[in-house]
Amino acid sequence: MSLLFLALGVLLTALLYRLRSRWPARVLGLCWLVTFWLLGNGVLTGWIVDFTQRSPAPRPIAWQPGSVIIVLGMGMQKLPHEGGIEPQSLAYSRILRAVQLYDRCAQATTGCRILLSGGDPAGLGKTEAELYGSLLEEAGVPASAVLHETASRNTWENARYTARLLATKPHGPLVLVTSGLHMRRSLLYFAHFGLQPAPARSDYTAPFSSWLPNSYNLLIGDLATVEWLGIARYHWYNWLGKNEPPVNSEPAPDASSMRERPVTLPTAR
């Protein structure tokens, strides 16, 4: 998306030169170049990703009987050399976060469960929920404590099918695990289907400061932009009447007691 943005600027600038509007072309070209440079060196990207992930200060979760930890899928990939299927690299932080939260819940109360939401949109022959579930079991989570939602292909369907599954099962408070960049849009979609889980992000994304643009900063800027496009599309579809009618929200738990501390990892060496 960043490269398309740059290409569009080059084309518009060239078009203005072609039309002999040289002064506007120079101004436009300079503005486009500066914007691209600020995205690539982390200054503008840092503001975008921080605003996307911004949320109230996290607090410990007050676990209650029947709590359900909802984990959203983050894709899978075939291994070209070893064979088999693995989660996408960014999915592992969600799986780790789910294990951490389940252990804390099991120590505090009874009936804790993890609900894995994710189908097989890539047609790899196994669903995200099944694959992630096997990794949770390897990490010590009992299979009896794991619920599988295997029909969803995107975030909207994660929310829709999770709501349908939970409607058939008694449960306590809900906790939603997904990436920091993905959390704002996910909560919006889940609220549309009547669910108000407490957010427990699995990671926080930040750019690398650099004098010169680098591809990582452009990548996370693109990821944040995709989230805002998804939010804008949601409101646009609501206005057009294309979305399903919203569901009345279930009573939300006390937000002050359902926030969770972020994961703190050691400094990389």
mmCIF file of C-alpha atoms in Angstrom:
data_model
loop_
_atom_site.group_PDB
_atom_site.id
_atom_site.type_symbol
_atom_site.label_atom_id
_atom_site.label_comp_id
_atom_site.label_asym_id
_atom_site.label_seq_id
_atom_site.Cartn_x
_atom_site.Cartn_y
_atom_site.Cartn_z
ATOM 1 C CA MET A 1 0.000 0.000 0.000
ATOM 2 C CA SER A 2 2.873 2.379 0.767
ATOM 3 C CA LEU A 3 4.411 1.659 -2.627
ATOM 4 C CA LEU A 4 1.051 2.319 -4.301
ATOM 5 C CA PHE A 5 0.911 5.610 -2.415
ATOM 6 C CA LEU A 6 4.369 6.523 -3.716
ATOM 7 C CA ALA A 7 3.513 5.423 -7.257
ATOM 8 C CA LEU A 8 0.330 7.510 -7.216
ATOM 9 C CA GLY A 9 2.327 10.568 -6.172
ATOM 10 C CA VAL A 10 4.847 10.025 -8.963
ATOM 11 C CA LEU A 11 2.070 9.626 -11.539
ATOM 12 C CA LEU A 12 0.207 12.756 -10.417
ATOM 13 C CA THR A 13 3.412 14.776 -10.386
ATOM 14 C CA ALA A 14 4.321 13.550 -13.881
ATOM 15 C CA LEU A 15 0.813 14.358 -15.090
ATOM 16 C CA LEU A 16 1.042 17.926 -13.811
ATOM 17 C CA TYR A 17 4.407 18.339 -15.543
ATOM 18 C CA ARG A 18 2.851 16.977 -18.700
ATOM 19 C CA LEU A 19 0.117 19.603 -18.420
ATOM 20 C CA ARG A 20 2.821 22.267 -17.984
ATOM 21 C CA SER A 21 1.769 22.973 -14.378
ATOM 22 C CA ARG A 22 5.324 22.880 -13.161
ATOM 23 C CA TRP A 23 4.962 24.841 -9.912
ATOM 24 C CA PRO A 24 2.004 22.733 -8.625
ATOM 25 C CA ALA A 25 3.871 19.633 -9.760
ATOM 26 C CA ARG A 26 6.929 20.584 -7.717
ATOM 27 C CA VAL A 27 4.858 21.346 -4.609
ATOM 28 C CA LEU A 28 2.897 18.112 -4.923
ATOM 29 C CA GLY A 29 6.030 16.062 -5.544
ATOM 30 C CA LEU A 30 7.794 17.571 -2.526
ATOM 31 C CA CYS A 31 4.791 16.995 -0.234
ATOM 32 C CA TRP A 32 4.454 13.414 -1.431
ATOM 33 C CA LEU A 33 8.162 12.761 -0.943
ATOM 34 C CA VAL A 34 8.192 14.225 2.580
ATOM 35 C CA THR A 35 5.124 12.202 3.569
ATOM 36 C CA PHE A 36 6.683 8.994 2.264
ATOM 37 C CA TRP A 37 9.943 9.782 4.063
ATOM 38 C CA LEU A 38 8.113 10.413 7.373
ATOM 39 C CA LEU A 39 6.270 7.118 6.981
ATOM 40 C CA GLY A 40 9.498 5.240 6.273
ATOM 41 C CA ASN A 41 11.626 6.750 9.036
ATOM 42 C CA GLY A 42 9.016 6.020 11.706
ATOM 43 C CA VAL A 43 7.855 9.524 12.640
ATOM 44 C CA LEU A 44 4.441 9.487 10.968
ATOM 45 C CA THR A 45 4.136 5.701 11.199
ATOM 46 C CA GLY A 46 4.745 5.856 14.946
ATOM 47 C CA TRP A 47 1.821 8.231 15.413
ATOM 48 C CA ILE A 48 -0.480 6.101 13.254
ATOM 49 C CA VAL A 49 0.276 2.758 14.932
ATOM 50 C CA ASP A 50 0.213 4.254 18.431
ATOM 51 C CA PHE A 51 -3.181 5.848 17.802
ATOM 52 C CA THR A 52 -4.463 2.554 16.387
ATOM 53 C CA GLN A 53 -3.369 0.632 19.492
ATOM 54 C CA ARG A 54 -4.257 3.283 22.067
ATOM 55 C CA SER A 55 -6.487 2.050 24.885
ATOM 56 C CA PRO A 56 -7.144 2.793 28.564
ATOM 57 C CA ALA A 57 -4.415 1.834 31.012
ATOM 58 C CA PRO A 58 -4.535 -1.974 31.510
ATOM 59 C CA ARG A 59 -5.517 -3.418 34.875
ATOM 60 C CA PRO A 60 -5.491 -6.976 36.202
ATOM 61 C CA ILE A 61 -8.408 -9.169 35.213
ATOM 62 C CA ALA A 62 -10.809 -10.163 37.985
ATOM 63 C CA TRP A 63 -11.352 -13.750 36.884
ATOM 64 C CA GLN A 64 -14.792 -15.260 37.465
ATOM 65 C CA PRO A 65 -16.179 -18.806 37.041
ATOM 66 C CA GLY A 66 -16.814 -19.716 33.423
ATOM 67 C CA SER A 67 -14.546 -17.035 31.958
ATOM 68 C CA VAL A 68 -13.890 -17.499 28.234
ATOM 69 C CA ILE A 69 -10.687 -16.342 26.543
ATOM 70 C CA ILE A 70 -11.426 -15.696 22.859
ATOM 71 C CA VAL A 71 -8.395 -15.993 20.575
ATOM 72 C CA LEU A 72 -8.636 -14.762 16.981
ATOM 73 C CA GLY A 73 -6.762 -16.582 14.234
ATOM 74 C CA MET A 74 -3.882 -14.916 12.401
ATOM 75 C CA GLY A 75 -3.475 -17.235 9.434
ATOM 76 C CA MET A 76 -1.496 -20.362 8.582
ATOM 77 C CA GLN A 77 1.230 -21.282 6.130
ATOM 78 C CA LYS A 78 2.474 -24.420 4.412
ATOM 79 C CA LEU A 79 6.085 -25.319 5.030
ATOM 80 C CA PRO A 80 7.700 -25.802 1.597
ATOM 81 C CA HIS A 81 10.661 -27.842 2.815
ATOM 82 C CA GLU A 82 9.691 -29.700 6.001
ATOM 83 C CA GLY A 83 6.074 -30.207 4.994
ATOM 84 C CA GLY A 84 3.087 -29.621 7.234
ATOM 85 C CA ILE A 85 1.305 -26.447 8.311
ATOM 86 C CA GLU A 86 2.284 -23.830 10.871
ATOM 87 C CA PRO A 87 0.638 -20.647 12.166
ATOM 88 C CA GLN A 88 1.799 -17.411 10.597
ATOM 89 C CA SER A 89 4.650 -15.893 12.593
ATOM 90 C CA LEU A 90 2.498 -13.146 14.132
ATOM 91 C CA ALA A 91 0.056 -15.752 15.499
ATOM 92 C CA TYR A 92 2.463 -17.125 18.101
ATOM 93 C CA SER A 93 2.107 -14.124 20.398
ATOM 94 C CA ARG A 94 -1.658 -14.737 20.508
ATOM 95 C CA ILE A 95 -1.159 -18.405 21.355
ATOM 96 C CA LEU A 96 1.346 -17.542 24.094
ATOM 97 C CA ARG A 97 -0.990 -14.903 25.496
ATOM 98 C CA ALA A 98 -3.857 -17.395 25.588
ATOM 99 C CA VAL A 99 -1.741 -19.878 27.591
ATOM 100 C CA GLN A 100 -0.704 -17.166 30.050
ATOM 101 C CA LEU A 101 -4.260 -16.006 30.590
ATOM 102 C CA TYR A 102 -5.639 -19.533 30.919
ATOM 103 C CA ASP A 103 -3.058 -20.383 33.610
ATOM 104 C CA ARG A 104 -3.979 -17.249 35.567
ATOM 105 C CA CYS A 105 -7.684 -17.952 35.207
ATOM 106 C CA ALA A 106 -7.311 -21.610 36.264
ATOM 107 C CA GLN A 107 -5.375 -20.534 39.364
ATOM 108 C CA ALA A 108 -8.046 -17.995 40.323
ATOM 109 C CA THR A 109 -11.330 -19.794 39.589
ATOM 110 C CA THR A 110 -13.021 -22.738 37.875
ATOM 111 C CA GLY A 111 -14.562 -23.408 34.472
ATOM 112 C CA CYS A 112 -12.046 -21.364 32.472
ATOM 113 C CA ARG A 113 -12.068 -22.004 28.723
ATOM 114 C CA ILE A 114 -10.316 -20.829 25.579
ATOM 115 C CA LEU A 115 -12.367 -20.277 22.430
ATOM 116 C CA LEU A 116 -10.289 -20.401 19.243
ATOM 117 C CA SER A 117 -11.888 -18.627 16.299
ATOM 118 C CA GLY A 118 -10.570 -19.283 12.801
ATOM 119 C CA GLY A 119 -11.448 -21.386 9.769
ATOM 120 C CA ASP A 120 -9.416 -22.325 6.720
ATOM 121 C CA PRO A 121 -9.703 -19.355 4.317
ATOM 122 C CA ALA A 122 -6.515 -20.365 2.472
ATOM 123 C CA GLY A 123 -7.757 -23.911 1.806
ATOM 124 C CA LEU A 124 -4.831 -25.659 3.495
ATOM 125 C CA GLY A 125 -6.918 -28.568 4.738
ATOM 126 C CA LYS A 126 -6.901 -27.636 8.429
ATOM 127 C CA THR A 127 -8.549 -24.811 10.314
ATOM 128 C CA GLU A 128 -6.728 -22.207 12.357
ATOM 129 C CA ALA A 129 -8.741 -23.239 15.416
ATOM 130 C CA GLU A 130 -7.635 -26.867 15.078
ATOM 131 C CA LEU A 131 -3.979 -26.011 14.517
ATOM 132 C CA TYR A 132 -3.802 -23.474 17.342
ATOM 133 C CA GLY A 133 -5.676 -25.908 19.597
ATOM 134 C CA SER A 134 -3.016 -28.577 19.114
ATOM 135 C CA LEU A 135 -0.336 -26.070 20.148
ATOM 136 C CA LEU A 136 -2.317 -25.079 23.224
ATOM 137 C CA GLU A 137 -2.546 -28.730 24.232
ATOM 138 C CA GLU A 138 1.222 -29.085 23.809
ATOM 139 C CA ALA A 139 1.583 -26.108 26.150
ATOM 140 C CA GLY A 140 -0.511 -27.855 28.814
ATOM 141 C CA VAL A 141 -4.026 -26.540 28.228
ATOM 142 C CA PRO A 142 -6.546 -29.410 28.594
ATOM 143 C CA ALA A 143 -8.377 -30.267 25.380
ATOM 144 C CA SER A 144 -11.639 -30.202 27.359
ATOM 145 C CA ALA A 145 -11.058 -26.510 28.085
ATOM 146 C CA VAL A 146 -10.751 -25.512 24.414
ATOM 147 C CA LEU A 147 -13.708 -24.565 22.206
ATOM 148 C CA HIS A 148 -13.331 -24.403 18.412
ATOM 149 C CA GLU A 149 -15.066 -22.026 16.013
ATOM 150 C CA THR A 150 -13.991 -23.277 12.584
ATOM 151 C CA ALA A 151 -16.230 -21.458 10.095
ATOM 152 C CA SER A 152 -14.849 -17.892 10.086
ATOM 153 C CA ARG A 153 -12.668 -16.536 7.291
ATOM 154 C CA ASN A 154 -12.122 -12.952 8.508
ATOM 155 C CA THR A 155 -12.565 -10.711 11.549
ATOM 156 C CA TRP A 156 -16.231 -9.991 10.829
ATOM 157 C CA GLU A 157 -16.985 -13.707 10.741
ATOM 158 C CA ASN A 158 -14.844 -14.255 13.843
ATOM 159 C CA ALA A 159 -17.270 -12.025 15.703
ATOM 160 C CA ARG A 160 -20.428 -13.411 14.059
ATOM 161 C CA TYR A 161 -19.712 -17.101 14.563
ATOM 162 C CA THR A 162 -18.207 -16.633 18.025
ATOM 163 C CA ALA A 163 -21.400 -14.887 19.122
ATOM 164 C CA ARG A 164 -23.487 -17.760 17.730
ATOM 165 C CA LEU A 165 -21.351 -20.361 19.477
ATOM 166 C CA LEU A 166 -21.424 -18.577 22.841
ATOM 167 C CA ALA A 167 -25.189 -18.143 22.588
ATOM 168 C CA THR A 168 -25.488 -21.932 22.933
ATOM 169 C CA LYS A 169 -23.181 -22.245 25.943
ATOM 170 C CA PRO A 170 -23.440 -20.709 29.423
ATOM 171 C CA HIS A 171 -20.352 -18.659 30.123
ATOM 172 C CA GLY A 172 -18.860 -16.025 32.343
ATOM 173 C CA PRO A 173 -17.001 -12.841 31.385
ATOM 174 C CA LEU A 174 -15.209 -12.733 28.046
ATOM 175 C CA VAL A 175 -11.625 -11.749 27.291
ATOM 176 C CA LEU A 176 -10.478 -11.061 23.724
ATOM 177 C CA VAL A 177 -6.931 -11.884 22.635
ATOM 178 C CA THR A 178 -5.601 -10.428 19.400
ATOM 179 C CA SER A 179 -2.772 -8.196 18.218
ATOM 180 C CA GLY A 180 -2.615 -4.602 19.393
ATOM 181 C CA LEU A 181 -3.144 -3.209 15.902
ATOM 182 C CA HIS A 182 -6.139 -5.494 15.390
ATOM 183 C CA MET A 183 -7.863 -4.899 18.741
ATOM 184 C CA ARG A 184 -9.807 -1.699 17.999
ATOM 185 C CA ARG A 185 -11.519 -3.112 14.904
ATOM 186 C CA SER A 186 -12.132 -6.480 16.568
ATOM 187 C CA LEU A 187 -13.892 -4.912 19.552
ATOM 188 C CA LEU A 188 -16.049 -2.873 17.166
ATOM 189 C CA TYR A 189 -17.141 -5.988 15.281
ATOM 190 C CA PHE A 190 -17.756 -8.012 18.445
ATOM 191 C CA ALA A 191 -19.879 -5.200 19.889
ATOM 192 C CA HIS A 192 -22.006 -5.308 16.724
ATOM 193 C CA PHE A 193 -22.880 -8.919 17.552
ATOM 194 C CA GLY A 194 -23.660 -8.162 21.179
ATOM 195 C CA LEU A 195 -20.368 -9.166 22.810
ATOM 196 C CA GLN A 196 -18.251 -6.876 24.959
ATOM 197 C CA PRO A 197 -15.070 -8.779 25.819
ATOM 198 C CA ALA A 198 -12.296 -7.225 27.838
ATOM 199 C CA PRO A 199 -9.271 -6.563 25.601
ATOM 200 C CA ALA A 200 -6.011 -8.398 26.282
ATOM 201 C CA ARG A 201 -3.667 -7.574 23.428
ATOM 202 C CA SER A 202 -0.967 -10.090 22.615
ATOM 203 C CA ASP A 203 1.602 -7.607 21.330
ATOM 204 C CA TYR A 204 2.368 -3.947 20.762
ATOM 205 C CA THR A 205 3.842 -2.775 17.475
ATOM 206 C CA ALA A 206 6.256 0.135 17.237
ATOM 207 C CA PRO A 207 8.456 1.460 14.408
ATOM 208 C CA PHE A 208 12.226 1.684 14.336
ATOM 209 C CA SER A 209 13.545 5.235 14.273
ATOM 210 C CA SER A 210 15.742 5.788 11.248
ATOM 211 C CA TRP A 211 16.978 8.700 9.177
ATOM 212 C CA LEU A 212 16.283 6.742 6.024
ATOM 213 C CA PRO A 213 12.958 5.012 5.241
ATOM 214 C CA ASN A 214 12.906 1.283 5.928
ATOM 215 C CA SER A 215 10.520 -1.428 4.821
ATOM 216 C CA TYR A 216 9.488 -2.484 8.345
ATOM 217 C CA ASN A 217 8.080 0.953 9.145
ATOM 218 C CA LEU A 218 6.210 0.980 5.846
ATOM 219 C CA LEU A 219 4.839 -2.504 6.601
ATOM 220 C CA ILE A 220 3.396 -1.668 10.013
ATOM 221 C CA GLY A 221 2.044 1.589 8.616
ATOM 222 C CA ASP A 222 0.241 -0.464 5.984
ATOM 223 C CA LEU A 223 -1.128 -2.823 8.661
ATOM 224 C CA ALA A 224 -2.495 0.096 10.664
ATOM 225 C CA THR A 225 -4.027 1.609 7.529
ATOM 226 C CA VAL A 226 -5.789 -1.680 6.773
ATOM 227 C CA GLU A 227 -7.355 -1.575 10.246
ATOM 228 C CA TRP A 228 -8.711 1.928 9.714
ATOM 229 C CA LEU A 229 -10.023 0.966 6.282
ATOM 230 C CA GLY A 230 -11.839 -1.935 7.938
ATOM 231 C CA ILE A 231 -13.382 0.415 10.506
ATOM 232 C CA ALA A 232 -14.397 2.864 7.775
ATOM 233 C CA ARG A 233 -15.923 0.040 5.719
ATOM 234 C CA TYR A 234 -17.930 -1.091 8.753
ATOM 235 C CA HIS A 235 -19.506 2.344 9.178
ATOM 236 C CA TRP A 236 -20.018 2.684 5.410
ATOM 237 C CA TYR A 237 -21.782 -0.681 5.221
ATOM 238 C CA ASN A 238 -23.913 0.273 8.216
ATOM 239 C CA TRP A 239 -24.972 3.445 6.400
ATOM 240 C CA LEU A 240 -25.777 1.438 3.265
ATOM 241 C CA GLY A 241 -27.674 -1.161 5.281
ATOM 242 C CA LYS A 242 -25.400 -4.001 4.123
ATOM 243 C CA ASN A 243 -24.379 -5.160 7.584
ATOM 244 C CA GLU A 244 -26.535 -7.498 9.598
ATOM 245 C CA PRO A 245 -28.696 -5.695 12.179
ATOM 246 C CA PRO A 246 -26.725 -5.139 15.389
ATOM 247 C CA VAL A 247 -27.442 -7.406 18.332
ATOM 248 C CA ASN A 248 -28.288 -5.992 21.737
ATOM 249 C CA SER A 249 -25.150 -6.142 23.817
ATOM 250 C CA GLU A 250 -24.887 -8.505 26.740
ATOM 251 C CA PRO A 251 -24.199 -6.845 30.109
ATOM 252 C CA ALA A 252 -20.565 -5.832 30.057
ATOM 253 C CA PRO A 253 -18.267 -6.707 32.964
ATOM 254 C CA ASP A 254 -16.741 -3.922 34.979
ATOM 255 C CA ALA A 255 -14.161 -2.512 32.583
ATOM 256 C CA SER A 256 -11.975 -1.309 35.441
ATOM 257 C CA SER A 257 -11.551 -4.845 36.705
ATOM 258 C CA MET A 258 -11.314 -6.642 33.363
ATOM 259 C CA ARG A 259 -8.252 -4.944 31.889
ATOM 260 C CA GLU A 260 -5.167 -7.101 31.625
ATOM 261 C CA ARG A 261 -1.520 -6.243 31.955
ATOM 262 C CA PRO A 262 0.379 -6.381 28.654
ATOM 263 C CA VAL A 263 3.006 -9.030 28.088
ATOM 264 C CA THR A 264 6.490 -7.786 28.954
ATOM 265 C CA LEU A 265 9.255 -9.577 27.089
ATOM 266 C CA PRO A 266 12.978 -9.293 27.819
ATOM 267 C CA THR A 267 15.013 -6.933 25.697
ATOM 268 C CA ALA A 268 16.309 -8.609 22.532
ATOM 269 C CA ARG A 269 20.056 -9.093 22.347
#
